[in-house]
XYZ file of C-alpha atoms in Angstrom:
492
model
C 11.023 7.038 -2.279
C 10.496 10.259 -0.378
C 12.319 10.952 2.864
C 9.056 12.133 4.451
C 9.073 9.201 6.847
C 12.840 8.983 7.429
C 13.625 8.567 11.101
C 10.502 6.587 11.894
C 11.122 3.822 14.451
C 10.902 0.145 13.497
C 7.351 -1.177 13.231
C 7.288 -3.065 16.566
C 8.202 0.096 18.480
C 5.770 2.318 16.574
C 2.971 -0.280 16.856
C 3.544 -0.723 20.603
C 2.894 3.006 21.041
C -0.130 3.000 18.712
C -1.983 0.141 20.439
C -1.948 2.103 23.663
C -4.150 4.772 22.062
C -7.704 3.600 22.920
C -9.342 6.279 20.739
C -7.264 5.287 17.729
C -8.145 1.613 18.185
C -11.847 2.359 18.556
C -11.797 4.533 15.406
C -9.944 1.892 13.375
C -12.136 -0.990 14.572
C -15.369 0.812 13.730
C -14.209 2.000 10.337
C -12.535 -1.201 9.088
C -15.374 -3.486 10.208
C -17.932 -1.246 8.511
C -16.029 -1.092 5.244
C -15.232 -4.818 5.131
C -18.867 -5.781 5.761
C -20.092 -3.515 2.925
C -17.386 -4.844 0.616
C -18.314 -8.450 1.257
C -21.942 -7.696 0.374
C -20.987 -5.864 -2.811
C -18.632 -8.596 -4.019
C -21.253 -11.306 -3.302
C -23.542 -9.681 -5.891
C -21.261 -10.847 -8.728
C -21.410 -14.527 -9.578
C -18.233 -14.219 -11.675
C -16.077 -12.434 -9.083
C -13.481 -15.229 -9.073
C -13.205 -14.976 -12.874
C -12.848 -11.174 -12.713
C -10.135 -11.541 -10.111
C -8.245 -14.002 -12.257
C -8.675 -11.736 -15.322
C -7.247 -8.768 -13.408
C -4.245 -10.846 -12.325
C -3.600 -12.001 -15.866
C -3.887 -8.491 -17.318
C -1.464 -7.088 -14.771
C 1.052 -9.938 -15.151
C 0.961 -9.637 -18.938
C 1.437 -5.867 -18.771
C 4.363 -6.147 -16.343
C 6.064 -8.730 -18.579
C 5.842 -6.323 -21.529
C 6.021 -3.048 -19.578
C 8.669 -1.471 -21.795
C 6.503 -1.934 -24.925
C 3.333 -0.579 -23.354
C 5.080 2.456 -21.862
C 6.485 3.419 -25.238
C 3.037 2.982 -26.793
C 1.543 5.118 -24.041
C 4.111 7.884 -24.616
C 3.437 7.919 -28.334
C -0.332 8.090 -27.819
C -0.144 10.876 -25.205
C 2.210 12.915 -27.391
C -0.028 12.468 -30.433
C -2.992 13.719 -28.389
C -1.201 16.941 -27.465
C 0.321 15.958 -24.099
C 3.953 16.041 -23.004
C 5.543 12.994 -21.340
C 8.387 13.244 -18.813
C 10.322 10.304 -17.343
C 11.417 10.402 -13.695
C 13.852 7.809 -12.386
C 13.345 8.737 -8.725
C 11.534 11.098 -6.364
C 14.059 13.941 -6.703
C 13.785 13.969 -10.467
C 9.999 13.841 -10.373
C 9.879 16.745 -7.895
C 12.272 18.808 -10.038
C 10.139 18.212 -13.114
C 6.831 19.141 -11.433
C 8.283 22.183 -9.644
C 9.808 23.449 -12.907
C 6.518 23.004 -14.776
C 4.550 24.928 -12.104
C 7.149 27.719 -12.023
C 6.964 28.000 -15.791
C 3.253 28.925 -15.504
C 4.083 31.795 -13.112
C 1.680 30.447 -10.519
C 2.427 29.960 -6.792
C -0.350 27.518 -5.880
C -1.839 24.294 -7.185
C -4.914 22.188 -6.403
C -4.366 18.465 -6.053
C -6.389 15.314 -6.614
C -5.737 12.599 -4.019
C -2.571 10.874 -5.218
C -0.456 8.149 -3.567
C 2.405 8.748 -6.018
C 2.786 12.386 -5.100
C 2.727 11.490 -1.407
C 5.324 8.820 -2.076
C 7.778 11.328 -3.524
C 6.976 14.113 -1.016
C 5.770 16.498 -3.730
C 3.963 18.855 -1.373
C 7.103 19.422 0.614
C 9.146 19.966 -2.512
C 6.663 22.517 -3.840
C 6.576 24.326 -0.464
C 10.396 24.579 -0.522
C 10.052 26.263 -3.917
C 7.489 28.761 -2.674
C 4.502 26.945 -4.118
C 1.517 26.005 -1.989
C -0.330 22.768 -2.742
C -3.953 22.440 -1.679
C -5.367 18.935 -1.105
C -8.938 18.731 -2.264
C -9.993 15.232 -1.242
C -11.970 15.564 2.002
C -9.868 13.093 3.953
C -6.603 14.517 2.558
C -7.845 18.006 3.466
C -8.340 16.851 7.050
C -4.847 15.365 7.163
C -3.292 18.528 5.625
C -5.098 20.946 7.944
C -4.205 18.853 10.952
C -0.495 18.725 9.933
C -0.932 14.939 10.027
C 0.001 11.994 7.852
C -2.390 9.714 5.968
C -3.008 6.377 7.649
C -5.085 4.510 5.101
C -4.938 4.178 1.308
C -8.594 4.859 0.717
C -9.559 6.832 3.835
C -6.411 8.789 4.830
C -8.100 10.244 7.945
C -9.572 6.957 9.146
C -7.795 7.468 12.506
C -9.843 10.666 13.180
C -13.364 10.798 14.539
C -15.950 13.447 13.840
C -15.174 15.457 16.971
C -11.490 15.664 16.067
C -12.314 16.672 12.480
C -14.624 19.489 13.751
C -11.871 20.824 16.011
C -9.337 20.776 13.128
C -11.727 22.676 10.848
C -12.454 25.243 13.534
C -8.800 25.892 14.402
C -7.020 25.544 11.041
C -9.300 26.372 8.098
C -8.786 30.122 8.388
C -5.031 29.761 7.961
C -5.550 28.010 4.583
C -8.446 30.035 3.184
C -12.093 30.368 3.973
C -12.662 29.764 7.742
C -15.073 27.214 9.165
C -18.665 28.445 9.668
C -19.548 29.794 13.075
C -21.013 27.185 15.414
C -19.785 24.254 13.275
C -20.834 20.913 14.845
C -19.565 17.376 14.214
C -22.542 16.217 12.138
C -21.342 14.778 8.778
C -23.502 17.119 6.714
C -22.094 20.268 8.373
C -18.509 19.035 8.117
C -18.969 18.250 4.435
C -20.556 21.662 3.779
C -17.678 23.448 5.569
C -15.181 21.569 3.347
C -17.200 22.344 0.197
C -17.275 26.065 0.938
C -13.584 26.085 1.813
C -12.533 24.276 -1.318
C -14.865 26.035 -3.766
C -12.709 29.174 -3.871
C -9.646 27.030 -4.454
C -11.192 25.304 -7.460
C -12.321 28.521 -9.075
C -9.025 30.329 -8.580
C -6.396 27.702 -9.373
C -4.648 27.740 -12.722
C -2.616 24.510 -12.134
C -3.899 21.111 -11.146
C -1.832 18.115 -10.025
C -3.134 14.567 -10.077
C -2.169 10.943 -10.133
C -4.109 8.297 -12.033
C -5.659 4.991 -11.219
C -4.983 3.667 -14.730
C -3.352 4.667 -18.041
C -4.567 3.097 -21.274
C -1.672 2.500 -23.602
C -3.657 2.152 -26.875
C -5.108 5.708 -26.646
C -2.935 7.538 -24.120
C -5.976 8.000 -21.829
C -5.620 8.549 -18.075
C -8.333 7.503 -15.633
C -9.173 8.784 -12.133
C -11.980 7.246 -10.092
C -13.280 9.033 -7.018
C -16.408 9.635 -4.905
C -16.594 13.322 -4.151
C -16.303 15.231 -7.433
C -13.200 17.127 -6.293
C -11.120 15.164 -8.795
C -13.443 16.227 -11.660
C -12.968 19.878 -10.606
C -9.183 19.604 -10.480
C -8.945 17.801 -13.806
C -11.175 20.158 -15.806
C -10.934 23.729 -14.419
C -7.175 24.530 -14.292
C -5.356 25.713 -17.438
C -2.427 23.311 -16.793
C -2.712 19.722 -15.575
C 0.292 17.743 -14.328
C -0.203 14.045 -13.626
C 2.402 12.028 -11.646
C 1.806 8.302 -12.201
C 3.747 5.159 -11.372
C 4.829 3.233 -14.462
C 2.978 0.132 -13.275
C -0.431 1.818 -13.651
C -0.539 1.233 -17.439
C -2.989 -1.244 -18.979
C -2.896 -2.238 -22.679
C -6.474 -1.588 -23.836
C -9.875 -0.216 -22.923
C -11.128 -3.763 -22.747
C -8.587 -4.512 -20.058
C -9.684 -1.378 -18.161
C -13.243 -2.694 -18.040
C -12.178 -5.512 -15.686
C -10.762 -3.063 -13.107
C -13.715 -0.686 -13.290
C -15.766 -3.614 -11.928
C -13.389 -4.837 -9.268
C -11.890 -1.610 -7.911
C -15.078 0.146 -6.676
C -16.478 -3.001 -5.035
C -13.172 -3.761 -3.331
C -12.546 -0.194 -2.134
C -15.769 1.716 -1.436
C -18.182 -1.266 -1.761
C -19.924 0.487 -4.682
C -21.061 -1.049 -7.933
C -19.331 1.752 -9.752
C -17.511 4.898 -8.756
C -19.639 8.051 -8.580
C -17.049 9.881 -10.651
C -14.915 8.227 -13.324
C -12.889 10.862 -15.193
C -10.917 10.117 -18.324
C -8.820 12.449 -20.419
C -6.646 12.055 -23.481
C -4.109 14.815 -24.139
C -5.646 18.237 -24.677
C -8.674 19.495 -26.587
C -9.372 23.036 -27.769
C -11.818 24.943 -25.489
C -12.383 21.915 -23.260
C -10.355 21.219 -20.151
C -6.707 22.214 -19.527
C -4.750 23.789 -22.356
C -1.553 21.996 -21.356
C -1.138 18.458 -20.091
C 2.034 16.929 -18.708
C 2.446 13.275 -17.751
C 5.306 12.412 -15.377
C 6.011 8.674 -15.483
C 7.533 7.658 -12.169
C 9.929 4.717 -11.623
C 11.271 5.288 -8.097
C 12.185 1.691 -7.369
C 9.551 -0.002 -9.541
C 11.988 -1.332 -12.124
C 14.050 -2.936 -9.317
C 10.867 -4.446 -7.867
C 9.946 -5.791 -11.332
C 13.244 -7.687 -11.419
C 12.216 -9.759 -8.379
C 10.222 -12.772 -9.647
C 8.371 -13.184 -6.336
C 8.136 -9.593 -5.164
C 6.986 -8.134 -8.480
C 3.392 -9.192 -7.887
C 3.125 -6.235 -5.546
C 3.077 -4.087 -8.671
C -0.299 -5.529 -9.580
C -1.830 -3.468 -6.753
C -4.727 -1.183 -7.797
C -4.796 0.613 -4.379
C -8.210 -0.637 -3.321
C -7.206 -0.985 0.363
C -9.228 -4.176 0.886
C -6.217 -5.851 2.501
C -6.014 -3.120 5.140
C -9.608 -3.510 6.167
C -9.226 -7.254 6.967
C -5.780 -7.149 8.521
C -5.796 -7.756 12.307
C -2.407 -6.068 12.590
C -3.474 -2.910 10.782
C -6.717 -2.754 12.728
C -4.810 -2.499 16.017
C -1.696 -0.551 15.035
C -3.064 1.839 12.444
C -1.321 3.222 9.357
C 1.257 5.541 10.912
C 3.187 2.631 12.419
C 4.168 1.456 8.940
C 6.244 4.594 8.324
C 5.114 4.875 4.706
C 2.295 6.309 2.583
C 1.534 2.692 1.828
C 0.331 1.159 5.104
C -1.100 -2.211 5.909
C -0.263 -5.545 4.232
C 0.393 -4.053 0.776
C 2.675 -1.429 2.357
C 4.563 -4.177 4.218
C 5.626 -5.679 0.862
C 5.696 -2.612 -1.364
C 7.653 -0.097 0.708
C 10.657 -2.428 1.446
C 10.951 -3.104 -2.291
C 10.688 0.479 -3.432
C 12.894 1.884 -0.643
C 15.135 -1.124 0.119
C 15.613 -2.630 3.583
C 18.540 -0.563 4.837
C 16.496 1.406 7.390
C 15.036 -0.074 10.595
C 11.462 0.639 9.539
C 11.814 -0.971 6.124
C 13.645 -4.042 7.494
C 10.871 -4.558 10.066
C 7.868 -4.196 7.732
C 7.917 -7.759 6.293
C 7.498 -9.006 9.894
C 4.455 -6.794 10.521
C 2.037 -9.593 9.847
C 0.509 -12.692 11.401
C 0.508 -14.404 7.948
C -3.183 -15.234 8.405
C -3.770 -14.904 4.652
C -6.906 -12.751 4.866
C -5.202 -10.071 2.679
C -4.680 -12.567 -0.148
C -8.285 -13.786 0.022
C -9.712 -10.289 -0.570
C -7.181 -8.929 -3.043
C -8.963 -8.279 -6.386
C -5.778 -8.991 -8.344
C -4.731 -12.042 -6.299
C -1.463 -10.694 -4.844
C -0.137 -13.439 -2.580
C 0.955 -11.045 0.125
C 1.911 -13.777 2.640
C 4.214 -15.346 0.042
C 5.983 -12.052 -0.600
C 6.225 -11.278 3.143
C 8.034 -14.565 3.736
C 10.203 -13.893 0.690
C 11.187 -10.457 2.023
C 11.794 -11.842 5.537
C 14.288 -14.237 4.003
C 15.987 -11.292 2.228
C 16.227 -9.307 5.468
C 17.573 -12.259 7.500
C 19.977 -13.472 4.845
C 21.650 -10.156 4.367
C 21.511 -6.422 4.213
C 22.759 -4.186 1.379
C 23.972 -5.951 -1.702
C 27.629 -5.393 -2.614
C 29.601 -6.619 -5.601
C 32.963 -8.331 -5.536
C 34.003 -8.869 -9.090
C 31.156 -10.731 -10.749
C 29.780 -12.044 -7.442
C 26.874 -10.654 -5.506
C 27.568 -10.649 -1.736
C 24.942 -10.215 0.966
C 26.172 -8.541 4.105
C 24.803 -10.253 7.236
C 21.755 -8.440 8.592
C 22.021 -7.120 12.138
C 19.803 -8.585 14.836
C 19.138 -11.936 13.166
C 22.270 -13.919 14.173
C 20.344 -16.332 16.400
C 17.789 -16.985 13.680
C 20.470 -17.685 11.092
C 22.246 -20.028 13.514
C 19.001 -21.942 14.199
C 18.320 -22.322 10.500
C 21.852 -23.598 9.901
C 21.445 -26.147 12.704
C 18.080 -27.279 11.306
C 19.578 -27.654 7.814
C 22.445 -29.740 9.188
C 20.051 -32.075 11.080
C 17.449 -32.411 8.320
C 20.018 -33.830 5.850
C 21.258 -36.348 8.460
C 18.418 -38.811 9.341
C 20.379 -40.468 12.126
C 21.135 -37.213 13.865
C 17.519 -36.036 13.418
C 16.169 -39.303 14.957
C 18.534 -39.029 17.918
C 17.606 -35.412 18.488
C 13.860 -36.180 18.418
C 14.280 -39.005 20.945
C 16.352 -36.852 23.217
C 13.754 -34.030 23.044
C 10.992 -36.476 23.934
C 12.829 -37.931 26.918
C 13.694 -34.536 28.344
C 10.316 -32.913 27.627
C 9.555 -32.256 31.323
C 12.661 -30.117 31.574
C 11.845 -27.824 28.637
C 11.262 -24.121 29.529
C 7.993 -22.439 28.746
C 9.672 -19.591 26.928
C 12.571 -19.296 24.561
C 15.828 -17.835 25.839
C 17.651 -14.767 24.560
C 16.335 -13.073 21.383
C 13.645 -15.782 21.032
C 11.868 -14.508 24.160
C 10.167 -11.731 22.201
C 8.492 -14.439 20.099
C 7.429 -16.702 22.967
C 6.221 -13.845 25.191
C 3.029 -13.719 23.103
C 2.810 -17.348 22.021
C 2.620 -20.724 23.731
C 5.420 -23.058 22.776
C 4.034 -26.358 21.329
C 4.593 -29.286 23.699
C 7.009 -31.995 22.638
C 5.171 -35.374 22.216
C 6.149 -38.236 24.528
C 7.256 -40.309 21.543
C 8.704 -39.181 18.201
C 6.508 -39.599 15.164
C 9.172 -41.675 13.395
C 9.149 -44.247 16.208
C 5.334 -44.462 16.125
C 5.353 -44.893 12.328
C 7.872 -47.728 12.440
C 6.127 -49.555 15.281
C 2.614 -49.300 13.758
C 3.540 -49.640 10.077
C 2.076 -46.223 9.391
C -0.904 -46.779 11.623
C -1.899 -50.100 10.005
C -0.350 -52.413 12.549
C -0.098 -52.129 16.298
C -2.292 -49.493 17.872
C -1.482 -47.433 20.899
């Protein structure tokens, strides 16, 4: 993945700083509660929501099992329709391809549709280094770009900003990027939207190159799909002479019939709408209609490695609806920046460590950035069991760091900072396979219960500082069971 967030502190440190920001917490609480309430109402309208959710899961799982076949089919269909397909193994290769394609047009600026994939690889920074300016056209992305900020939400990148802050950003920064903000601009939504519309209009009409991602790719026809709410995507996809789309390989679906499932679940889970206001589809190129040249950059960037993990691969089902963020108590308080990735919240906590590995402090800490309450799984429209993957990744972090090879053996280097946890697990394993030792330990714990401390010592203190340790019962369960014949005999 991109090095845009390299150097970010581990999640606990970043979150500790974020929760002290009262304005940030108020903004997040208001926005997430509003979105989740609307989503719940929209989902409740469908009597077959559970069936749609299961269908989406099955389509995604089937596609991932046969990803090689569907990607080849997609390439053949795109090529036959007049497009050009490029394969990028990582972020550097994808950036080189896109930069080269833009330079070949002779242009020095591009307009962009909101795209998580291009943020993931740091495309804007790569283009800037090559003397090419990229203009974000999604309203929230425009706010982030003008404010020299980072996105903090998958659906609403500027969710951490309130109207007053947005007004100040428009007033101070718009002139540096093009048309300035109108005189006397207030913080009313209508005026802010009009200022953005006027600022972007000149970009749309002038740009010769557009850059996009895609929500889905249909293998049987080579069609790409973008869903959005503002119309900026439609402008970027139709007006430029050259269109370059950077899309993760997991976004492919086999057929149009499969696509139909997601066009029902995505809008309700993301924007709480029955359907997206703008659903744009394009297949290659067509004479006198749309761009004259179309390039599709298929991005791996860690996805193949993620696919190899039988538990973790379910993260690749994600359709980027952001429903998990809006119900997550951790995200609501810490915000998206604390995750150190373009993928924040619960899905980011399982996706980023798989795409980037767990060598850095921030990536090793992300699987622990959860209370495991399970709310994220309940709202996921493709049934990603995020708590299961979080626990799986926690085990990976604790068991070992980078994988090394010694002959034909895979060796896990011990992870730093988890020695006490590993020792406790080894002790538990030893006791659990020795009933006599376990019984003696339980009786000893019961008899000495009055002497037990209220907090854990050493590294465990960080855990017990915010939790009450469960009291040890006066008598072990095993003793009670034997004395009462499983509750059928003597009563206490």
